[in-house]
Short mmCIF file of C-alpha atoms in Angstrom, two decimals:
data_model
loop_
_atom_site.label_atom_id
_atom_site.label_comp_id
_atom_site.label_asym_id
_atom_site.label_seq_id
_atom_site.Cartn_x
_atom_site.Cartn_y
_atom_site.Cartn_z
CA UNK A 1 -155.43 23.04 -34.45
CA UNK A 2 -155.97 25.07 -37.58
CA UNK A 3 -158.74 27.64 -37.57
CA UNK A 4 -161.50 26.78 -35.13
CA UNK A 5 -164.03 29.16 -36.66
CA UNK A 6 -163.07 29.23 -40.34
CA UNK A 7 -160.77 26.80 -42.11
CA UNK A 8 -160.10 27.33 -45.79
CA UNK A 9 -157.55 25.23 -47.61
CA UNK A 10 -156.96 25.37 -51.34
CA UNK A 11 -156.24 21.77 -52.22
CA UNK A 12 -157.04 21.64 -55.92
CA UNK A 13 -154.72 20.14 -58.50
CA UNK A 14 -152.27 22.45 -60.20
CA UNK A 15 -153.85 24.22 -63.14
CA UNK A 16 -152.65 27.17 -65.14
CA UNK A 17 -154.24 30.59 -64.66
CA UNK A 18 -156.00 29.66 -61.48
CA UNK A 19 -157.63 32.37 -59.47
CA UNK A 20 -158.74 32.35 -55.86
CA UNK A 21 -160.69 35.03 -54.05
CA UNK A 22 -161.38 34.96 -50.33
CA UNK A 23 -163.33 37.66 -48.59
CA UNK A 24 -164.30 37.78 -44.93
CA UNK A 25 -166.03 40.98 -43.99
CA UNK A 26 -168.39 42.52 -41.42
CA UNK A 27 -168.34 39.39 -39.27
CA UNK A 28 -168.24 39.10 -35.49
CA UNK A 29 -165.76 36.74 -33.87
CA UNK A 30 -166.40 37.16 -30.18
CA UNK A 31 -166.24 35.30 -26.86
CA UNK A 32 -164.47 32.25 -28.23
CA UNK A 33 -162.26 30.09 -26.08
CA UNK A 34 -159.81 27.97 -28.03
CA UNK A 35 -157.65 25.71 -25.92
CA UNK A 36 -155.39 22.87 -26.98
CA UNK A 37 -155.10 19.87 -24.71
CA UNK A 38 -151.82 18.68 -23.32
CA UNK A 39 -149.80 16.09 -25.14
CA UNK A 40 -149.71 12.64 -23.61
CA UNK A 41 -147.00 11.50 -21.26
CA UNK A 42 -144.22 9.50 -22.80
CA UNK A 43 -143.49 5.98 -21.63
CA UNK A 44 -142.15 5.48 -18.13
CA UNK A 45 -138.37 5.34 -18.08
CA UNK A 46 -136.45 4.29 -15.01
CA UNK A 47 -133.39 2.34 -15.96
CA UNK A 48 -129.66 2.06 -16.26
CA UNK A 49 -128.60 4.05 -19.29
CA UNK A 50 -130.10 7.03 -20.99
CA UNK A 51 -133.74 7.88 -21.23
CA UNK A 52 -134.54 9.49 -24.54
CA UNK A 53 -137.24 11.96 -25.31
CA UNK A 54 -140.37 9.98 -25.79
CA UNK A 55 -142.78 12.67 -24.83
CA UNK A 56 -144.30 14.88 -27.48
CA UNK A 57 -144.41 18.66 -27.59
CA UNK A 58 -147.76 20.31 -27.26
CA UNK A 59 -149.83 20.67 -30.39
CA UNK A 60 -149.32 24.02 -32.11
CA UNK A 61 -152.15 26.30 -33.11
CA UNK A 62 -152.16 27.81 -36.59
CA UNK A 63 -154.81 30.48 -36.60
CA UNK A 64 -156.88 30.15 -33.46
CA UNK A 65 -160.01 31.37 -35.25
CA UNK A 66 -159.28 31.64 -38.96
CA UNK A 67 -156.94 29.60 -41.15
CA UNK A 68 -156.41 30.27 -44.85
CA UNK A 69 -153.99 28.22 -46.92
CA UNK A 70 -153.78 29.06 -50.62
CA UNK A 71 -150.70 27.72 -52.36
CA UNK A 72 -151.19 27.04 -56.03
CA UNK A 73 -153.16 29.90 -57.53
CA UNK A 74 -151.67 32.42 -59.94
CA UNK A 75 -153.88 35.26 -58.81
CA UNK A 76 -154.96 35.46 -55.21
CA UNK A 77 -157.04 38.11 -53.54
CA UNK A 78 -157.73 37.93 -49.81
CA UNK A 79 -159.75 40.60 -48.06
CA UNK A 80 -160.40 40.76 -44.31
CA UNK A 81 -162.36 43.93 -43.84
CA UNK A 82 -164.48 45.45 -41.08
CA UNK A 83 -164.56 42.41 -38.82
CA UNK A 84 -164.83 42.48 -35.03
CA UNK A 85 -162.63 40.21 -32.90
CA UNK A 86 -163.63 40.60 -29.27
CA UNK A 87 -162.96 38.79 -25.97
CA UNK A 88 -161.32 35.76 -27.49
CA UNK A 89 -158.98 33.60 -25.42
CA UNK A 90 -156.61 31.31 -27.29
CA UNK A 91 -154.19 28.99 -25.52
CA UNK A 92 -152.03 26.38 -27.12
CA UNK A 93 -151.26 23.09 -25.46
CA UNK A 94 -148.62 21.85 -23.09
CA UNK A 95 -146.11 19.24 -23.95
CA UNK A 96 -146.32 15.81 -22.41
CA UNK A 97 -145.01 15.11 -18.92
CA UNK A 98 -141.65 13.53 -18.44
CA UNK A 99 -141.19 10.60 -16.17
CA UNK A 100 -137.66 9.46 -16.59
CA UNK A 101 -134.81 8.68 -14.25
CA UNK A 102 -131.54 7.62 -15.80
CA UNK A 103 -129.09 5.64 -13.71
CA UNK A 104 -125.62 4.65 -14.80
CA UNK A 105 -121.89 4.91 -14.36
CA UNK A 106 -121.29 6.17 -17.88
CA UNK A 107 -122.34 9.41 -19.33
CA UNK A 108 -126.07 9.09 -19.34
CA UNK A 109 -128.86 11.54 -19.43
CA UNK A 110 -132.47 11.72 -18.51
CA UNK A 111 -135.08 12.79 -20.98
CA UNK A 112 -135.51 16.45 -21.68
CA UNK A 113 -138.79 18.14 -21.01
CA UNK A 114 -141.17 18.61 -23.87
CA UNK A 115 -141.78 21.97 -25.44
CA UNK A 116 -144.90 24.06 -25.52
CA UNK A 117 -146.77 23.85 -28.78
CA UNK A 118 -146.28 27.29 -30.26
CA UNK A 119 -148.81 29.80 -31.51
CA UNK A 120 -148.65 30.84 -35.16
CA UNK A 121 -151.22 33.52 -35.78
CA UNK A 122 -153.11 33.69 -32.50
CA UNK A 123 -156.37 34.60 -34.21
CA UNK A 124 -155.62 34.43 -37.94
CA UNK A 125 -153.12 32.46 -40.04
CA UNK A 126 -152.72 33.15 -43.74
CA UNK A 127 -150.30 31.15 -45.86
CA UNK A 128 -149.96 32.20 -49.49
CA UNK A 129 -147.12 30.06 -50.81
CA UNK A 130 -147.60 30.44 -54.52
CA UNK A 131 -145.76 29.95 -57.84
CA UNK A 132 -143.02 32.39 -58.70
CA UNK A 133 -144.94 34.39 -61.29
CA UNK A 134 -148.14 34.74 -59.33
CA UNK A 135 -149.73 37.87 -57.99
CA UNK A 136 -151.09 38.03 -54.48
CA UNK A 137 -153.08 40.80 -52.87
CA UNK A 138 -153.82 40.83 -49.18
CA UNK A 139 -155.97 43.57 -47.77
CA UNK A 140 -156.45 43.78 -44.02
CA UNK A 141 -158.45 46.87 -43.23
CA UNK A 142 -160.70 48.41 -40.61
CA UNK A 143 -160.91 45.45 -38.24
CA UNK A 144 -161.56 46.00 -34.55
CA UNK A 145 -159.81 44.01 -31.80
CA UNK A 146 -160.79 44.21 -28.16
CA UNK A 147 -159.91 42.13 -25.06
CA UNK A 148 -158.08 39.32 -26.81
CA UNK A 149 -155.64 37.05 -24.97
CA UNK A 150 -153.15 34.82 -26.73
CA UNK A 151 -151.07 32.59 -24.50
CA UNK A 152 -148.43 30.00 -25.22
CA UNK A 153 -147.73 27.30 -22.68
CA UNK A 154 -144.73 26.42 -20.59
CA UNK A 155 -142.16 23.81 -21.43
CA UNK A 156 -142.07 20.80 -19.14
CA UNK A 157 -139.28 20.18 -16.65
CA UNK A 158 -136.48 17.84 -17.60
CA UNK A 159 -136.10 14.41 -16.03
CA UNK A 160 -133.80 13.50 -13.17
CA UNK A 161 -130.52 11.61 -13.55
CA UNK A 162 -128.89 9.59 -10.78
CA UNK A 163 -125.45 8.07 -10.71
CA UNK A 164 -125.24 5.48 -7.99
CA UNK A 165 -121.61 4.43 -8.42
CA UNK A 166 -119.56 5.08 -5.32
CA UNK A 167 -116.13 5.11 -6.95
CA UNK A 168 -115.92 8.38 -8.75
CA UNK A 169 -112.83 7.51 -10.74
CA UNK A 170 -114.77 4.93 -12.67
CA UNK A 171 -117.96 6.78 -13.07
CA UNK A 172 -119.27 8.98 -15.81
CA UNK A 173 -121.77 11.74 -15.57
CA UNK A 174 -125.43 11.58 -14.86
CA UNK A 175 -126.99 14.48 -16.69
CA UNK A 176 -130.38 15.82 -15.85
CA UNK A 177 -132.68 16.37 -18.78
CA UNK A 178 -132.96 19.78 -20.34
CA UNK A 179 -136.09 21.73 -19.61
CA UNK A 180 -138.48 22.07 -22.47
CA UNK A 181 -138.74 25.24 -24.47
CA UNK A 182 -141.68 27.48 -23.77
CA UNK A 183 -144.19 27.88 -26.55
CA UNK A 184 -143.46 30.74 -28.91
CA UNK A 185 -145.81 33.28 -30.40
CA UNK A 186 -145.35 34.29 -33.99
CA UNK A 187 -147.96 36.85 -34.92
CA UNK A 188 -150.16 37.31 -31.88
CA UNK A 189 -153.19 38.27 -33.93
CA UNK A 190 -152.22 37.70 -37.54
CA UNK A 191 -149.39 35.83 -39.21
CA UNK A 192 -148.98 36.09 -42.94
CA UNK A 193 -146.54 34.08 -45.00
CA UNK A 194 -145.89 34.65 -48.68
CA UNK A 195 -143.08 32.57 -50.08
CA UNK A 196 -142.93 33.61 -53.71
CA UNK A 197 -144.48 35.70 -56.43
CA UNK A 198 -145.38 39.35 -56.35
CA UNK A 199 -147.42 40.50 -53.40
CA UNK A 200 -149.12 43.58 -52.17
CA UNK A 201 -149.94 43.76 -48.49
CA UNK A 202 -152.07 46.49 -46.99
CA UNK A 203 -152.66 46.72 -43.25
CA UNK A 204 -154.57 49.84 -42.43
CA UNK A 205 -157.06 51.42 -40.06
CA UNK A 206 -157.08 48.64 -37.50
CA UNK A 207 -158.14 49.47 -34.00
CA UNK A 208 -156.83 47.31 -31.16
CA UNK A 209 -157.40 47.73 -27.41
CA UNK A 210 -156.67 45.74 -24.29
CA UNK A 211 -154.76 42.84 -25.70
CA UNK A 212 -152.35 40.52 -23.97
CA UNK A 213 -149.83 38.20 -25.56
CA UNK A 214 -147.61 35.99 -23.46
CA UNK A 215 -145.19 33.31 -24.51
CA UNK A 216 -144.44 30.23 -22.44
CA UNK A 217 -141.90 29.79 -19.69
CA UNK A 218 -139.04 27.41 -20.19
CA UNK A 219 -138.98 24.22 -18.15
CA UNK A 220 -136.53 23.67 -15.31
CA UNK A 221 -133.60 21.41 -16.03
CA UNK A 222 -133.63 18.07 -14.28
CA UNK A 223 -131.27 17.49 -11.40
CA UNK A 224 -128.23 15.27 -11.58
CA UNK A 225 -127.24 13.52 -8.40
CA UNK A 226 -124.71 11.00 -7.15
CA UNK A 227 -121.22 10.77 -8.53
CA UNK A 228 -120.61 13.39 -11.18
CA UNK A 229 -124.16 14.50 -11.24
CA UNK A 230 -124.73 17.28 -13.73
CA UNK A 231 -127.81 19.43 -13.58
CA UNK A 232 -129.79 19.71 -16.76
CA UNK A 233 -129.92 22.95 -18.67
CA UNK A 234 -133.01 25.02 -18.21
CA UNK A 235 -135.34 25.39 -21.15
CA UNK A 236 -135.45 28.56 -23.19
CA UNK A 237 -138.52 30.64 -22.93
CA UNK A 238 -140.77 31.09 -25.90
CA UNK A 239 -139.90 33.69 -28.49
CA UNK A 240 -142.36 36.40 -29.46
CA UNK A 241 -142.14 37.68 -33.02
CA UNK A 242 -144.59 40.23 -34.26
CA UNK A 243 -146.13 40.33 -30.84
CA UNK A 244 -149.46 41.93 -31.39
CA UNK A 245 -150.54 42.27 -34.91
CA UNK A 246 -148.55 41.42 -37.91
CA UNK A 247 -145.79 39.10 -38.86
CA UNK A 248 -145.03 38.85 -42.52
CA UNK A 249 -142.47 36.10 -42.49
CA UNK A 250 -140.66 34.97 -45.60
CA UNK A 251 -142.26 37.55 -47.79
CA UNK A 252 -141.02 38.12 -51.30
CA UNK A 253 -142.81 41.21 -52.34
CA UNK A 254 -141.65 43.12 -55.37
CA UNK A 255 -142.15 46.75 -55.90
CA UNK B 1 -145.27 47.00 -51.58
CA UNK B 2 -146.19 46.63 -47.95
CA UNK B 3 -148.29 49.34 -46.44
CA UNK B 4 -149.02 49.65 -42.72
CA UNK B 5 -151.01 52.81 -42.22
CA UNK B 6 -153.45 54.54 -39.91
CA UNK B 7 -153.62 51.77 -37.33
CA UNK B 8 -154.30 52.54 -33.69
CA UNK B 9 -153.33 50.29 -30.79
CA UNK B 10 -153.49 51.04 -27.11
CA UNK B 11 -153.48 49.34 -23.70
CA UNK B 12 -151.70 46.18 -24.70
CA UNK B 13 -149.35 43.80 -22.94
CA UNK B 14 -146.68 41.75 -24.69
CA UNK B 15 -144.85 39.57 -22.21
CA UNK B 16 -142.16 37.01 -22.82
CA UNK B 17 -141.91 33.85 -20.79
CA UNK B 18 -139.28 33.23 -18.12
CA UNK B 19 -136.47 30.91 -19.03
CA UNK B 20 -136.01 27.75 -17.03
CA UNK B 21 -133.50 27.41 -14.23
CA UNK B 22 -130.65 25.01 -14.55
CA UNK B 23 -130.89 21.81 -12.56
CA UNK B 24 -128.81 21.36 -9.44
CA UNK B 25 -126.32 18.61 -8.83
CA UNK B 26 -125.75 16.87 -5.57
CA UNK B 27 -123.69 14.03 -4.19
CA UNK B 28 -122.04 12.67 -1.11
CA UNK B 29 -118.39 13.10 -1.83
CA UNK B 30 -117.85 13.98 -5.39
CA UNK B 31 -118.00 16.62 -8.01
CA UNK B 32 -121.03 17.92 -9.75
CA UNK B 33 -121.80 20.68 -12.16
CA UNK B 34 -124.88 22.81 -11.93
CA UNK B 35 -127.00 23.11 -15.03
CA UNK B 36 -126.94 26.34 -16.93
CA UNK B 37 -129.94 28.58 -16.75
CA UNK B 38 -131.56 29.16 -20.10
CA UNK B 39 -131.88 32.35 -22.03
CA UNK B 40 -135.17 34.13 -22.23
CA UNK B 41 -135.73 34.73 -25.93
CA UNK B 42 -136.39 37.97 -27.70
CA UNK B 43 -139.64 39.83 -27.57
CA UNK B 44 -140.50 41.29 -30.96
CA UNK B 45 -142.54 44.14 -32.20
CA UNK B 46 -146.15 45.05 -32.47
CA UNK B 47 -145.59 44.99 -36.20
CA UNK B 48 -142.96 42.77 -37.72
CA UNK B 49 -142.00 42.56 -41.38
CA UNK B 50 -139.34 40.19 -42.62
CA UNK B 51 -138.33 40.17 -46.26
CA UNK B 52 -136.29 37.64 -48.17
CA UNK B 53 -136.16 38.93 -51.71
CA UNK B 54 -135.45 41.99 -53.73
CA UNK B 55 -136.94 45.42 -54.20
CA UNK B 56 -139.59 45.99 -51.64
CA UNK B 57 -140.98 49.24 -50.39
CA UNK B 58 -142.41 49.38 -46.90
CA UNK B 59 -144.50 52.30 -45.69
CA UNK B 60 -145.28 52.79 -42.02
CA UNK B 61 -147.36 55.92 -41.79
CA UNK B 62 -149.95 57.54 -39.58
CA UNK B 63 -150.03 54.87 -36.89
CA UNK B 64 -150.81 55.62 -33.24
CA UNK B 65 -149.44 53.34 -30.53
CA UNK B 66 -149.95 54.27 -26.89
CA UNK B 67 -149.85 52.67 -23.44
CA UNK B 68 -148.14 49.58 -24.77
CA UNK B 69 -146.31 47.52 -22.11
CA UNK B 70 -143.63 45.23 -23.38
CA UNK B 71 -141.80 43.23 -20.75
CA UNK B 72 -138.96 40.89 -21.38
CA UNK B 73 -138.57 38.17 -18.80
CA UNK B 74 -135.80 36.73 -16.73
CA UNK B 75 -133.08 34.38 -17.74
CA UNK B 76 -132.90 31.18 -15.75
CA UNK B 77 -130.78 30.90 -12.64
CA UNK B 78 -127.81 28.61 -12.81
CA UNK B 79 -128.02 25.38 -10.91
CA UNK B 80 -125.92 24.81 -7.81
CA UNK B 81 -122.86 22.64 -8.10
CA UNK B 82 -120.79 20.49 -5.80
CA UNK B 83 -117.02 20.94 -5.36
CA UNK B 84 -115.02 20.30 -7.64
CA UNK B 85 -112.09 19.66 -9.88
CA UNK B 86 -112.62 22.48 -12.25
CA UNK B 87 -116.32 21.90 -12.03
CA UNK B 88 -118.48 24.90 -12.04
CA UNK B 89 -121.82 25.88 -10.77
CA UNK B 90 -124.24 26.69 -13.54
CA UNK B 91 -123.98 30.02 -15.26
CA UNK B 92 -127.24 31.85 -15.53
CA UNK B 93 -129.16 32.79 -18.64
CA UNK B 94 -129.61 36.20 -20.16
CA UNK B 95 -132.84 38.14 -19.93
CA UNK B 96 -135.11 38.66 -22.90
CA UNK B 97 -133.74 40.98 -25.53
CA UNK B 98 -135.99 43.49 -27.23
CA UNK B 99 -135.84 44.64 -30.84
CA UNK B 100 -138.24 47.31 -32.01
CA UNK B 101 -141.28 46.87 -29.87
CA UNK B 102 -143.57 48.95 -32.00
CA UNK B 103 -142.13 47.94 -35.35
CA UNK B 104 -139.35 45.61 -36.41
CA UNK B 105 -138.25 45.45 -40.02
CA UNK B 106 -135.64 43.16 -41.40
CA UNK B 107 -134.65 41.89 -44.79
CA UNK B 108 -132.75 38.65 -44.97
CA UNK B 109 -131.14 39.16 -48.37
CA UNK B 110 -127.89 37.33 -48.91
CA UNK B 111 -127.29 37.24 -52.67
CA UNK B 112 -127.82 39.49 -55.64
CA UNK B 113 -128.65 43.14 -55.97
CA UNK B 114 -131.48 44.32 -53.81
CA UNK B 115 -133.17 47.65 -53.37
CA UNK B 116 -135.34 47.99 -50.30
CA UNK B 117 -136.75 51.04 -48.65
CA UNK B 118 -138.54 51.82 -45.44
CA UNK B 119 -140.28 55.10 -44.78
CA UNK B 120 -142.08 56.07 -41.61
CA UNK B 121 -143.89 59.33 -41.14
CA UNK B 122 -146.69 60.94 -39.13
CA UNK B 123 -146.66 58.25 -36.48
CA UNK B 124 -147.42 58.96 -32.81
CA UNK B 125 -145.73 56.69 -30.27
CA UNK B 126 -146.66 57.79 -26.78
CA UNK B 127 -146.37 56.55 -23.20
CA UNK B 128 -145.04 53.12 -24.09
CA UNK B 129 -142.92 51.14 -21.63
CA UNK B 130 -140.25 48.81 -22.89
CA UNK B 131 -138.29 46.89 -20.29
CA UNK B 132 -135.97 44.06 -21.14
CA UNK B 133 -135.56 40.96 -19.01
CA UNK B 134 -133.45 40.44 -15.91
CA UNK B 135 -130.40 38.30 -16.09
CA UNK B 136 -130.46 35.13 -14.03
CA UNK B 137 -128.29 34.64 -10.98
CA UNK B 138 -125.32 32.35 -11.13
CA UNK B 139 -125.46 29.10 -9.25
CA UNK B 140 -123.66 28.60 -5.95
CA UNK B 141 -120.83 26.15 -5.54
CA UNK B 142 -120.97 24.02 -2.42
CA UNK B 143 -117.61 22.82 -1.20
CA UNK B 144 -117.86 21.62 2.34
CA UNK B 145 -117.38 17.94 1.94
CA UNK B 146 -113.83 17.72 3.09
CA UNK B 147 -112.02 16.63 -0.02
CA UNK B 148 -108.43 15.57 0.58
CA UNK B 149 -107.20 18.16 -1.86
CA UNK B 150 -108.80 21.55 -1.97
CA UNK B 151 -109.28 22.64 -5.53
CA UNK B 152 -110.54 25.74 -7.24
CA UNK B 153 -114.26 26.31 -6.91
CA UNK B 154 -116.19 28.13 -9.60
CA UNK B 155 -119.52 29.66 -8.75
CA UNK B 156 -121.65 30.50 -11.77
CA UNK B 157 -121.58 33.87 -13.49
CA UNK B 158 -124.54 36.21 -13.45
CA UNK B 159 -126.51 36.63 -16.64
CA UNK B 160 -126.75 39.68 -18.82
CA UNK B 161 -129.88 41.76 -18.74
CA UNK B 162 -131.75 41.75 -22.02
CA UNK B 163 -130.26 43.73 -24.87
CA UNK B 164 -132.31 46.57 -26.31
CA UNK B 165 -131.75 47.46 -29.96
CA UNK B 166 -134.25 50.09 -30.93
CA UNK B 167 -136.73 50.17 -28.09
CA UNK B 168 -139.55 51.33 -30.35
CA UNK B 169 -138.35 51.01 -33.94
CA UNK B 170 -135.69 48.66 -35.26
CA UNK B 171 -134.69 48.38 -38.91
CA UNK B 172 -132.05 45.96 -40.08
CA UNK B 173 -130.88 46.06 -43.68
CA UNK B 174 -128.71 43.54 -45.46
CA UNK B 175 -128.01 43.20 -49.18
CA UNK B 176 -126.95 46.10 -51.40
CA UNK B 177 -129.15 49.20 -51.72
CA UNK B 178 -131.30 50.45 -48.90
CA UNK B 179 -133.14 53.59 -47.92
CA UNK B 180 -134.59 54.52 -44.57
CA UNK B 181 -136.51 57.76 -44.12
CA UNK B 182 -138.24 58.97 -40.97
CA UNK B 183 -140.11 62.28 -40.74
CA UNK B 184 -142.85 64.05 -38.79
CA UNK B 185 -143.06 61.38 -36.12
CA UNK B 186 -143.93 62.12 -32.49
CA UNK B 187 -142.18 60.00 -29.88
CA UNK B 188 -143.16 61.21 -26.43
CA UNK B 189 -143.21 60.02 -22.80
CA UNK B 190 -141.79 56.62 -23.60
CA UNK B 191 -139.82 54.60 -21.04
CA UNK B 192 -137.01 52.38 -22.27
CA UNK B 193 -135.17 50.46 -19.58
CA UNK B 194 -133.08 47.38 -19.30
CA UNK B 195 -133.70 44.72 -16.72
CA UNK B 196 -131.41 44.03 -13.82
CA UNK B 197 -128.27 42.05 -14.56
CA UNK B 198 -127.87 38.86 -12.61
CA UNK B 199 -125.66 38.40 -9.58
CA UNK B 200 -122.72 36.09 -9.59
CA UNK B 201 -122.97 32.94 -7.53
CA UNK B 202 -121.26 32.35 -4.21
CA UNK B 203 -118.95 29.71 -2.90
CA UNK B 204 -120.40 28.05 0.17
CA UNK B 205 -118.53 25.80 2.59
CA UNK B 206 -115.12 24.95 3.96
CA UNK B 207 -113.15 24.74 0.77
CA UNK B 208 -113.74 28.22 -0.53
CA UNK B 209 -110.20 29.46 0.04
CA UNK B 210 -109.51 29.05 -3.63
CA UNK B 211 -112.84 30.18 -4.89
CA UNK B 212 -112.75 32.05 -8.18
CA UNK B 213 -115.06 35.03 -8.11
CA UNK B 214 -117.97 34.86 -10.47
CA UNK B 215 -118.77 37.73 -12.77
CA UNK B 216 -121.96 39.62 -12.49
CA UNK B 217 -123.99 40.38 -15.58
CA UNK B 218 -124.24 43.63 -17.52
CA UNK B 219 -126.46 45.16 -20.15
CA UNK B 220 -126.48 46.87 -23.54
CA UNK B 221 -128.64 49.48 -25.25
CA UNK B 222 -128.18 50.40 -28.90
CA UNK B 223 -130.66 53.10 -29.79
CA UNK B 224 -133.17 53.52 -27.01
CA UNK B 225 -135.94 54.63 -29.34
CA UNK B 226 -134.74 53.94 -32.90
CA UNK B 227 -132.05 51.63 -34.19
CA UNK B 228 -131.01 51.31 -37.82
CA UNK B 229 -128.42 48.75 -38.73
CA UNK B 230 -126.93 47.96 -42.11
CA UNK B 231 -124.47 45.27 -43.03
CA UNK B 232 -123.19 46.35 -46.45
CA UNK B 233 -123.11 49.53 -48.47
CA UNK B 234 -125.06 52.02 -50.60
CA UNK B 235 -127.46 53.00 -47.87
CA UNK B 236 -129.22 56.29 -47.40
CA UNK B 237 -130.67 57.08 -44.03
CA UNK B 238 -132.71 60.18 -43.39
CA UNK B 239 -133.94 60.41 -39.83
#
């Protein structure tokens, strides 16, 4: 999902001296509910040998409300000024279920759980990946944020592994699947990426109240049972970077 | 130039997810190793700036952050294991670490001459709580199945509580030249606390005579309120 309210993508052919101006001001973004649906379950696996991951992670969300992608202009100006973001609830999607049981005497493992989708810019995503000599200006001023929730989903539990060989000296290990990683949050409200060129970023006079940002829980590792059963590793929880407002990843701003 | 000025944030929650527990192992007569609990990942700042190239000036001035609650979450518990020829119950995961909950600055400069500066002044950081995650508990080792030879049993170790490096402000410089200046800031009534380290697992059953004690977890704080770290030389820090 990329920008449920506004989606702007600069997809023109490369041309010298291009300019792009984007301005979003004095707008109300309120009472939206943006929810990704869970990924589908992978195929049923119940067999001798390993079950591999055939379940997909949840779909990520890039900018729950607004998505701007401007990558080839030489001069870019983006203004987000005096907007109101109120009572929005953005949740990314779960990964697909696992249904796998691996059975064997050799070292075999069940499928790992799928990961949560990940949230990149809970409300706003801005990607300005421009040529090396370009100039980018991003102004983010006087916006008001109230009662916004941004939630990433849990990773799924890993599958179960069973070794049914009774003679342990011949058997291998049956390894439960690893739990899926919880969905991460990178920029709870805004995530900005600027890969090259000269950039000026101004973030000023924002007012934010009553926000909540929560990353996903990791899935539980699958159990291993029978001869040399080995429990699966639990899944890592989701990372939070730039929890509430601003994550300027990969910026190359020159003074 | 990156300027973050005159922003005001209050009454917010930033909560990391719990890590998953390790899976257990079970069996009638034979060995099994508990899965390791996972690590709860780091919880970052309200503002985060990461730089990859040269010569950037960052200003963080006149911001007010109050009543922020940042909670790291627990590492996963280790899975239980079954006795055992050097097998071990699952070790537990570490709790969420926390780096600069109000602001986290880092440049990732590896080559060439760089000149980066960070100044922060006239900020008010008040009544914020920053608590890192609990470590997970180590898995138990079950050894009551009457093996002909009693071997060592290894319960899982407890996990470390989340590390705190700069509870409120964390700046991490790499590259060559760097300047950090902090003045006229008010940091008041803030609570910075680590989570509880995890407990070591137990040995359960008849064959625990040769049980090897599991370690419990511990914790680490580097700079409860402000942490500045540099990896090379030519730095000037004025705090």
